[in-house]
XYZ file of C-alpha atoms in Angstrom:
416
model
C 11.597 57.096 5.098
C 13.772 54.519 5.841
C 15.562 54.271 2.588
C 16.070 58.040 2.501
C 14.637 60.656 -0.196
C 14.333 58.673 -3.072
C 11.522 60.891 -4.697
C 10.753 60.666 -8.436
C 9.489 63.596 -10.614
C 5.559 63.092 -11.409
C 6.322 64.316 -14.919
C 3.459 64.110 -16.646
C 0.455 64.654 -18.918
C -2.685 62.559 -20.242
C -4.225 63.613 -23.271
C -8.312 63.876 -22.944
C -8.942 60.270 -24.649
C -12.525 59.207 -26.206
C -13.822 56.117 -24.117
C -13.727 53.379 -26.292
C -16.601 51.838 -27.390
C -18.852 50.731 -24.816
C -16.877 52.857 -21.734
C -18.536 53.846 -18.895
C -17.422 57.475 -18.133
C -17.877 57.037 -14.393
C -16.687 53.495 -13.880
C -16.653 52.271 -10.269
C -13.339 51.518 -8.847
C -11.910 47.658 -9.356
C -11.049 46.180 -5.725
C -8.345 48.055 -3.801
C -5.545 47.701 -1.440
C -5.682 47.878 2.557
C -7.346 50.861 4.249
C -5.370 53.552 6.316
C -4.606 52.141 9.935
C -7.951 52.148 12.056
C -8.286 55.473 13.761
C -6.398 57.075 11.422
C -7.897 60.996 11.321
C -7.112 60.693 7.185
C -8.494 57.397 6.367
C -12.350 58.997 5.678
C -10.849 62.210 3.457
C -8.352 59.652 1.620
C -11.198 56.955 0.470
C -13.271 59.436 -0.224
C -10.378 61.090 -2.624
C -9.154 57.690 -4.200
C -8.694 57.658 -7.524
C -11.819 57.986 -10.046
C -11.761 55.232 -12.759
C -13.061 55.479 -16.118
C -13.200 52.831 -18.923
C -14.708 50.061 -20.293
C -13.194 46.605 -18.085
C -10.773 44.016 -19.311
C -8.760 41.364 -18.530
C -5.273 41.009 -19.459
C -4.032 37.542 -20.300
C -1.470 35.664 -18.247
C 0.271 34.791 -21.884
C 0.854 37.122 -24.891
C -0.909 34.995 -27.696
C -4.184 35.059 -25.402
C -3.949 39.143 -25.242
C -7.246 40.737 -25.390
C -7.414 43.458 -28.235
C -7.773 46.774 -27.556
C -8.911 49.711 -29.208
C -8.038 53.567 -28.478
C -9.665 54.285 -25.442
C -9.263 53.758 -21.633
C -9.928 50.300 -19.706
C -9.366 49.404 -16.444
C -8.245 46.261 -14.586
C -6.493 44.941 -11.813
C -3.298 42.947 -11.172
C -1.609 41.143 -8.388
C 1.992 40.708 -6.962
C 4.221 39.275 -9.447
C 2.086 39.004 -11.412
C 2.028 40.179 -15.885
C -1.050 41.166 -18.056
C -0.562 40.988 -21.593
C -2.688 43.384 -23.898
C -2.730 43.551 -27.771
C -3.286 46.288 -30.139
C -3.127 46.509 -34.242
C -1.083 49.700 -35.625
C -0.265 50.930 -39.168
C 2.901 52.142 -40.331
C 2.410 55.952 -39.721
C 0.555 56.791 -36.885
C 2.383 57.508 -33.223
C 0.653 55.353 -30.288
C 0.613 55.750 -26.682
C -0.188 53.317 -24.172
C 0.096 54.236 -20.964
C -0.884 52.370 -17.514
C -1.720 53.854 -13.906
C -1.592 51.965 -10.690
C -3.518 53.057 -7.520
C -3.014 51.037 -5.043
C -5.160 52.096 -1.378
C -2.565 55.693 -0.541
C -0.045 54.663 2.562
C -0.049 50.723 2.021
C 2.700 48.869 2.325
C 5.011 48.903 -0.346
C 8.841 48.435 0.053
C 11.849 50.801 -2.365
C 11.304 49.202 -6.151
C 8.005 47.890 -6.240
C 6.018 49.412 -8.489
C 5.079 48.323 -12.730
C 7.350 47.480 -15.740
C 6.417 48.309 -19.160
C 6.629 46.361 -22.426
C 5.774 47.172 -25.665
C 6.848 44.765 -28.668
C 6.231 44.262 -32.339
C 4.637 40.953 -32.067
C 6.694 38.767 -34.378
C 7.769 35.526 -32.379
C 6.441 36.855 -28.556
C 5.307 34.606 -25.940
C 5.847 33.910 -22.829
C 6.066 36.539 -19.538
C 7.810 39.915 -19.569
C 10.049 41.170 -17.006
C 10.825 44.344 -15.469
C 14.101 45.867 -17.855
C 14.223 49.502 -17.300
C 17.783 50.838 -18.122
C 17.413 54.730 -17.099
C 20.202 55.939 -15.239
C 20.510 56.931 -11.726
C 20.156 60.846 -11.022
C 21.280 63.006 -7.650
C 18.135 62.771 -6.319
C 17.529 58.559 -6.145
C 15.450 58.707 -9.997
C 16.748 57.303 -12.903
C 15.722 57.964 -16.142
C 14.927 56.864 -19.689
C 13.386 57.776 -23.109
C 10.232 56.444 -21.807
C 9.105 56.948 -18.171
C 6.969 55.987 -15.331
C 6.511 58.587 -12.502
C 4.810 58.931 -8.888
C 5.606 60.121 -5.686
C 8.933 58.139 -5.095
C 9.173 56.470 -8.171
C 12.328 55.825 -10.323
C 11.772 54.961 -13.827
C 13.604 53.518 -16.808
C 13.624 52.429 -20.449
C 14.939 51.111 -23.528
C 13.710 50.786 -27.368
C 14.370 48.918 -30.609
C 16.110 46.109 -28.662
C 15.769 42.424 -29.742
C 14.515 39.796 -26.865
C 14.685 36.016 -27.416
C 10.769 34.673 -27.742
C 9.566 38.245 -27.375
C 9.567 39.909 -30.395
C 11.290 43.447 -31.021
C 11.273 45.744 -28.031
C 10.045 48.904 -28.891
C 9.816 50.587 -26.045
C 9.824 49.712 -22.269
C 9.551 51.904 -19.330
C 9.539 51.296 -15.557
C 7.848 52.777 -12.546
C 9.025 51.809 -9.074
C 8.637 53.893 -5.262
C 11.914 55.288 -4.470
C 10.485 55.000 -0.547
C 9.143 53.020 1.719
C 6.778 55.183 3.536
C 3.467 53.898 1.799
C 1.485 53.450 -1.641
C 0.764 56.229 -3.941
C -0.261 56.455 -7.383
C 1.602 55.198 -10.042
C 1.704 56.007 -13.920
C 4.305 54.878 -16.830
C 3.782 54.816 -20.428
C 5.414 53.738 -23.690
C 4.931 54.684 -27.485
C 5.531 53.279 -31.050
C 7.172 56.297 -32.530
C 7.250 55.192 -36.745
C 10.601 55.784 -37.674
C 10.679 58.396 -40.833
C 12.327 55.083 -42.916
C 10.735 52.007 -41.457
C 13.956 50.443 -40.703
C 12.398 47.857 -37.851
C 9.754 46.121 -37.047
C 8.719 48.966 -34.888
C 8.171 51.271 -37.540
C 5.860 48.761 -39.437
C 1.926 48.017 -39.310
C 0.924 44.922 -37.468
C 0.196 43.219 -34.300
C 1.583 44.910 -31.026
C 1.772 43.125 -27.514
C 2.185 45.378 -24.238
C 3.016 43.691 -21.370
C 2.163 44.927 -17.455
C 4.272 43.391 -15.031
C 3.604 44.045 -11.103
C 7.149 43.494 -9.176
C 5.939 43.786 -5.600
C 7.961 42.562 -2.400
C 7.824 39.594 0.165
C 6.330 42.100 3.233
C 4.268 44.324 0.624
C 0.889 45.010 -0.044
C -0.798 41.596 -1.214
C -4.100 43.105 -2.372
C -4.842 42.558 -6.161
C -3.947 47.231 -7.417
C -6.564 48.519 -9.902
C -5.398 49.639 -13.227
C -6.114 52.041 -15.588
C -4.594 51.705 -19.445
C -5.127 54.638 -21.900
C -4.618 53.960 -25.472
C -4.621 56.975 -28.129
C -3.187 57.166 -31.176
C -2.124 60.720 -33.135
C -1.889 60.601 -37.363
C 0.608 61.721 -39.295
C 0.723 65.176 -40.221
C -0.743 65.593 -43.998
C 2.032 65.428 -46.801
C 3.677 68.499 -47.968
C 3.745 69.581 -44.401
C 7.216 70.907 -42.854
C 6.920 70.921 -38.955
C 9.163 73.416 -36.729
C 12.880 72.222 -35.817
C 12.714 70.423 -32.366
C 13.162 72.807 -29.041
C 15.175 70.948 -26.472
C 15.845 73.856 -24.389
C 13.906 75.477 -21.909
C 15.750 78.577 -22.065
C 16.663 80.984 -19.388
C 14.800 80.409 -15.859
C 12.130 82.810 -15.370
C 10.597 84.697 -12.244
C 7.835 83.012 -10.600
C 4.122 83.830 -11.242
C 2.276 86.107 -8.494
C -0.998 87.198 -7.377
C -3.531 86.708 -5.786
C -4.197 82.713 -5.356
C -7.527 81.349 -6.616
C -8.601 78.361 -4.543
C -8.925 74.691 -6.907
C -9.318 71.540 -5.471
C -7.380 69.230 -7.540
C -8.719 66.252 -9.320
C -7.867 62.279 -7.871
C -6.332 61.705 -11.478
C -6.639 61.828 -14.818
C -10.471 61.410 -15.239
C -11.577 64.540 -12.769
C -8.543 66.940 -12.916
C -9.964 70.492 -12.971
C -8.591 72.704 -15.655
C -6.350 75.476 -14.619
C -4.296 78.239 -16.317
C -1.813 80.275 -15.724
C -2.055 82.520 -12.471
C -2.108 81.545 -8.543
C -4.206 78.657 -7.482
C -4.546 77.366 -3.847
C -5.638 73.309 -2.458
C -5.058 71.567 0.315
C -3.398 67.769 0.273
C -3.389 64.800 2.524
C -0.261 62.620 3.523
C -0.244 60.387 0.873
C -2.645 62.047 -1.464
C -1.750 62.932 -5.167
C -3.745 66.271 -6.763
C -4.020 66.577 -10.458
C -4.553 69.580 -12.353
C -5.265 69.810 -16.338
C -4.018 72.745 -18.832
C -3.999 73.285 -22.432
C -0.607 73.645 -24.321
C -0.479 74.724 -27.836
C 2.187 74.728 -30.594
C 5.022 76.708 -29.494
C 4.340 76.899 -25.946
C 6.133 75.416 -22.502
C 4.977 75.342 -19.166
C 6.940 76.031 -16.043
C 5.480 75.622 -12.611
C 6.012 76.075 -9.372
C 4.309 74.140 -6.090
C 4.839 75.928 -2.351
C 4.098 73.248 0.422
C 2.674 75.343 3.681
C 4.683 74.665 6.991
C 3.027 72.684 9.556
C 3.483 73.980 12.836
C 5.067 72.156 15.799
C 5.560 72.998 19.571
C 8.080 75.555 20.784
C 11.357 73.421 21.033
C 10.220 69.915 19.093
C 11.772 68.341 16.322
C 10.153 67.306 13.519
C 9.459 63.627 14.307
C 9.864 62.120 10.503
C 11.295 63.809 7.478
C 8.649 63.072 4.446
C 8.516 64.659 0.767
C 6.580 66.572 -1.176
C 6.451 65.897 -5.349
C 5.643 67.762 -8.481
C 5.130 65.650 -11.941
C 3.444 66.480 -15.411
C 2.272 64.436 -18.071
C 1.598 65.055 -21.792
C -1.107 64.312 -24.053
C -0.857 60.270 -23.904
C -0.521 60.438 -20.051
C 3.667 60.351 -20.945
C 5.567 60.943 -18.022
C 7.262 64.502 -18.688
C 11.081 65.143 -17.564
C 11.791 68.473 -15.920
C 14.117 70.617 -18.501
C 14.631 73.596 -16.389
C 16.881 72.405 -13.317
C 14.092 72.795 -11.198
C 13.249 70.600 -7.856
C 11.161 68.260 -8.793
C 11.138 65.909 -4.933
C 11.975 68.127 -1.799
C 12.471 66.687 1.892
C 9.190 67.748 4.052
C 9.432 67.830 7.849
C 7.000 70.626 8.377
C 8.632 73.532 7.388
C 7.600 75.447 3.801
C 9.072 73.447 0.910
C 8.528 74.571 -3.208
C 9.250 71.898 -6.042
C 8.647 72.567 -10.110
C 9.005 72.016 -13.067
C 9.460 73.722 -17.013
C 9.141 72.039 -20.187
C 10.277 72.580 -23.755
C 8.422 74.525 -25.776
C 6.096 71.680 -28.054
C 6.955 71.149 -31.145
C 6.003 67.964 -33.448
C 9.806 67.122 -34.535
C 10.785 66.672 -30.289
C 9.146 62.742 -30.628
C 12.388 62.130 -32.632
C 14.723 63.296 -30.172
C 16.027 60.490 -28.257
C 16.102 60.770 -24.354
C 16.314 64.076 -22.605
C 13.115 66.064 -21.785
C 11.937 67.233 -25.080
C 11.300 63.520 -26.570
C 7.653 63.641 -24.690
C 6.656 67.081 -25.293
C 5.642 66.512 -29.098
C 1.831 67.171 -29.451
C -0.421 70.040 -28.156
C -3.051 69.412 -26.143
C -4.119 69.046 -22.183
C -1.534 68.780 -20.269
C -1.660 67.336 -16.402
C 0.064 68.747 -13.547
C 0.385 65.601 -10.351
C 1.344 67.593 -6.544
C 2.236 64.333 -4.188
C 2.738 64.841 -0.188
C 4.189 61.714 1.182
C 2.543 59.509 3.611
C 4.771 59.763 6.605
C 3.572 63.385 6.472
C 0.729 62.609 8.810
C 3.311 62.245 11.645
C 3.879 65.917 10.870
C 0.089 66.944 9.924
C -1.887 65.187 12.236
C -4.401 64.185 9.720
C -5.006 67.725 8.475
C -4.009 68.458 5.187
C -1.372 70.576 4.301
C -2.004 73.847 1.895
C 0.241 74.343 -1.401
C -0.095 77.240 -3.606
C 0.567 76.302 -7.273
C 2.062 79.132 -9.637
C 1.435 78.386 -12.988
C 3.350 80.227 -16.189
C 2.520 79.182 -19.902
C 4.769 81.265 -22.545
């Protein structure tokens, strides 16, 4: 990587959403990106692992007061360089909504550090126009930055921002960014925003009405040209029923625990969101390609976090050689509403990976309803139970390492 290890955490999570009306559950994938170079030993096992779509199809308007509507459920569609889709939906003044959006591109395209999607959601009041790419997350050690909101992939940095006021937009209510943090090649990308009522309907934000979210693409001059699939997952979660007191909100994932062992049970992991197997905790054992990301699904109820860690194999070289690139392995999760999870337990969530045996992780809170209130940090995403999705990422340069084989992880899974 010629930008260095600028690896984002894949935290993450997609809540099991009912197709909307109409959906195909086995969708064929929209038109992709470029192919893996010609002779490449991979290119056969990566197309045949590309991401599986589901939805019903739409098109996203080029201006906000032509948005299609949507309703909760999961679409797909496909966007170009530079290029913003507008989407509308109609919320009341109680219920929490996610939207969340997933890029995935052809793995090891080009793509250059900061391409990647900006996310937009406003209360529609005045908005027109185009959005643009605002994430405000801070930079981190690692190359990430960070926000309330989040967008994660293999090398991805993400941002956001809510309640913010935008000339000809409307209110901001939330935004969130998702951009490669490398320049080795394409991998999957997923951000996600939320209308989180406030418990005194002080904005716009907190009220019912008409809600525009706008995709933007930022892609560079030498990048991949190719029009990326997407694939948008709307759900929304009710209120809970009066009289109800929920449990204080956990921000802390307490002290770090040992890490899971046994005997591994083999999984191969699903190309997303739509065909993740279901794990739980214990040993489990795949195999990934440069490039490739694995998704895993698991079930967290009230009360519980999840901590996990992901053991990259070593990939043997001749006596005496150096390793001839330095890639990176990833570990993400996301949480019902496919929102991008923060790690909250100081684990590694990116390592370096130049052949030699590498583990990333990560732990959440414990879930609680009361965490959606808590602004930034990693408990703000962890507010509903439900599936939960675990995202393993090896970077593309790896196949100068692999050779086109894949490379075996063992994933130790602990729920408490």
């Amino acid at each position: 990587m010629s930008a260095g290890l600028l690896v984002l955490l894949l935290a993450g999570t997609a809540l099991a959403l009912a197709p909307a009306a109409g959906a195909a559950p086995n969708a064929p994938s929209p038109p992709t990106g470029t192919a893996p170079p010609a002779g490449s030993a991979r290119a056969p096992q990566l197309r045949s692992g590309t991401y599986r779509f589901a939805g019903t199809r739409t098109t996203g308007a080029a201006q906000a007061a032509q948005a299609p509507p949507l309703v909760p459920g999961t679409y797909t569609d496909t966007i170009g360089p530079g290029q913003t889709r507008w989407y509308a939906v109609r919320l009341d003044g109680v219920s929490t909504a996610d939207l969340s959006v997933t890029a995935a591109p052809r793995p090891g395209v080009a793509v250059a550090y900061g391409d990647g999607l900006e996310l937009t959601l406003t209360a529609a009041g005045t908005a027109a126009g185009t959005a643009a790419g605002t994430g405000t997350g801070g930079e981190t050690s690692d190359g990430t930055s960070s926000g309330t909101s989040s967008g994660t992939s293999s090398g991805i940095s993400s941002g956001s921002g809510t309640g913010t006021t935008v000339r000809d937009r409307g209110t901001t209510c939330d935004e969130a960014s998702a951009h490669f943090g490398q320049d080795e090649g394409a991998m999957n990308v997923t951000g996600a925003v939320s209308r989180i009522p406030g418990q005194h309907q002080l904005t716009d934000c907190d009220r019912a009405g008409r809600f525009l979210l706008a995709v933007h693409r930022t892609s560079a001059a030498g990048s991949d040209r190719r029009r990326w699939p997407l694939e948008l997952a709307y759900a929304t979660e009710a209120p809970l029923p009066p009289g109800t007191v929920p449990a204080a909100a956990r921000t802390d994932h307490g002290p770090a625990t040992a890490p899971v062992t046994g005997t591994p049970k083999d999984v191969t992991g699903g190309t997303g969101f739509n065909d993740a197997p279901r794990v739980g905790p214990g040993v489990w054992r795949d195999r990934l390609l440069p490039g490739q990301t694995r998704y895993y699904k698991l079930h967290l109820g009230w009360g519980q976090q999840l901590s996990y860690d992901a053991d990259f194999a070593n990939e043997p070289l001749p006596p005496g050689a150096l390793p001839p690139t330095v890639s990176f392995a990833a570990a993400s999760l996301y949480a019902p509403g496919r929102l991008p999870v923060r790690d909250a337990s100081n684990g590694r969530t990116s390592a370096a990976y130049d052949g030699s045996p590498v583990s990333v992780g990560l732990g959440t809170v414990p879930v609680t309803w009361t965490n959606r209130w808590v602004p930034g940090g990693p408990a703000q995403q962890v507010h509903s139970a439900g599936d939960y999705w675990i995202a393993l990422g090896l970077g593309p340069d790896a196949a100068r390492l692999a050779r086109g084989t894949p490379v075996g992880v063992v994933l130790r899974v602990r729920v408490s």
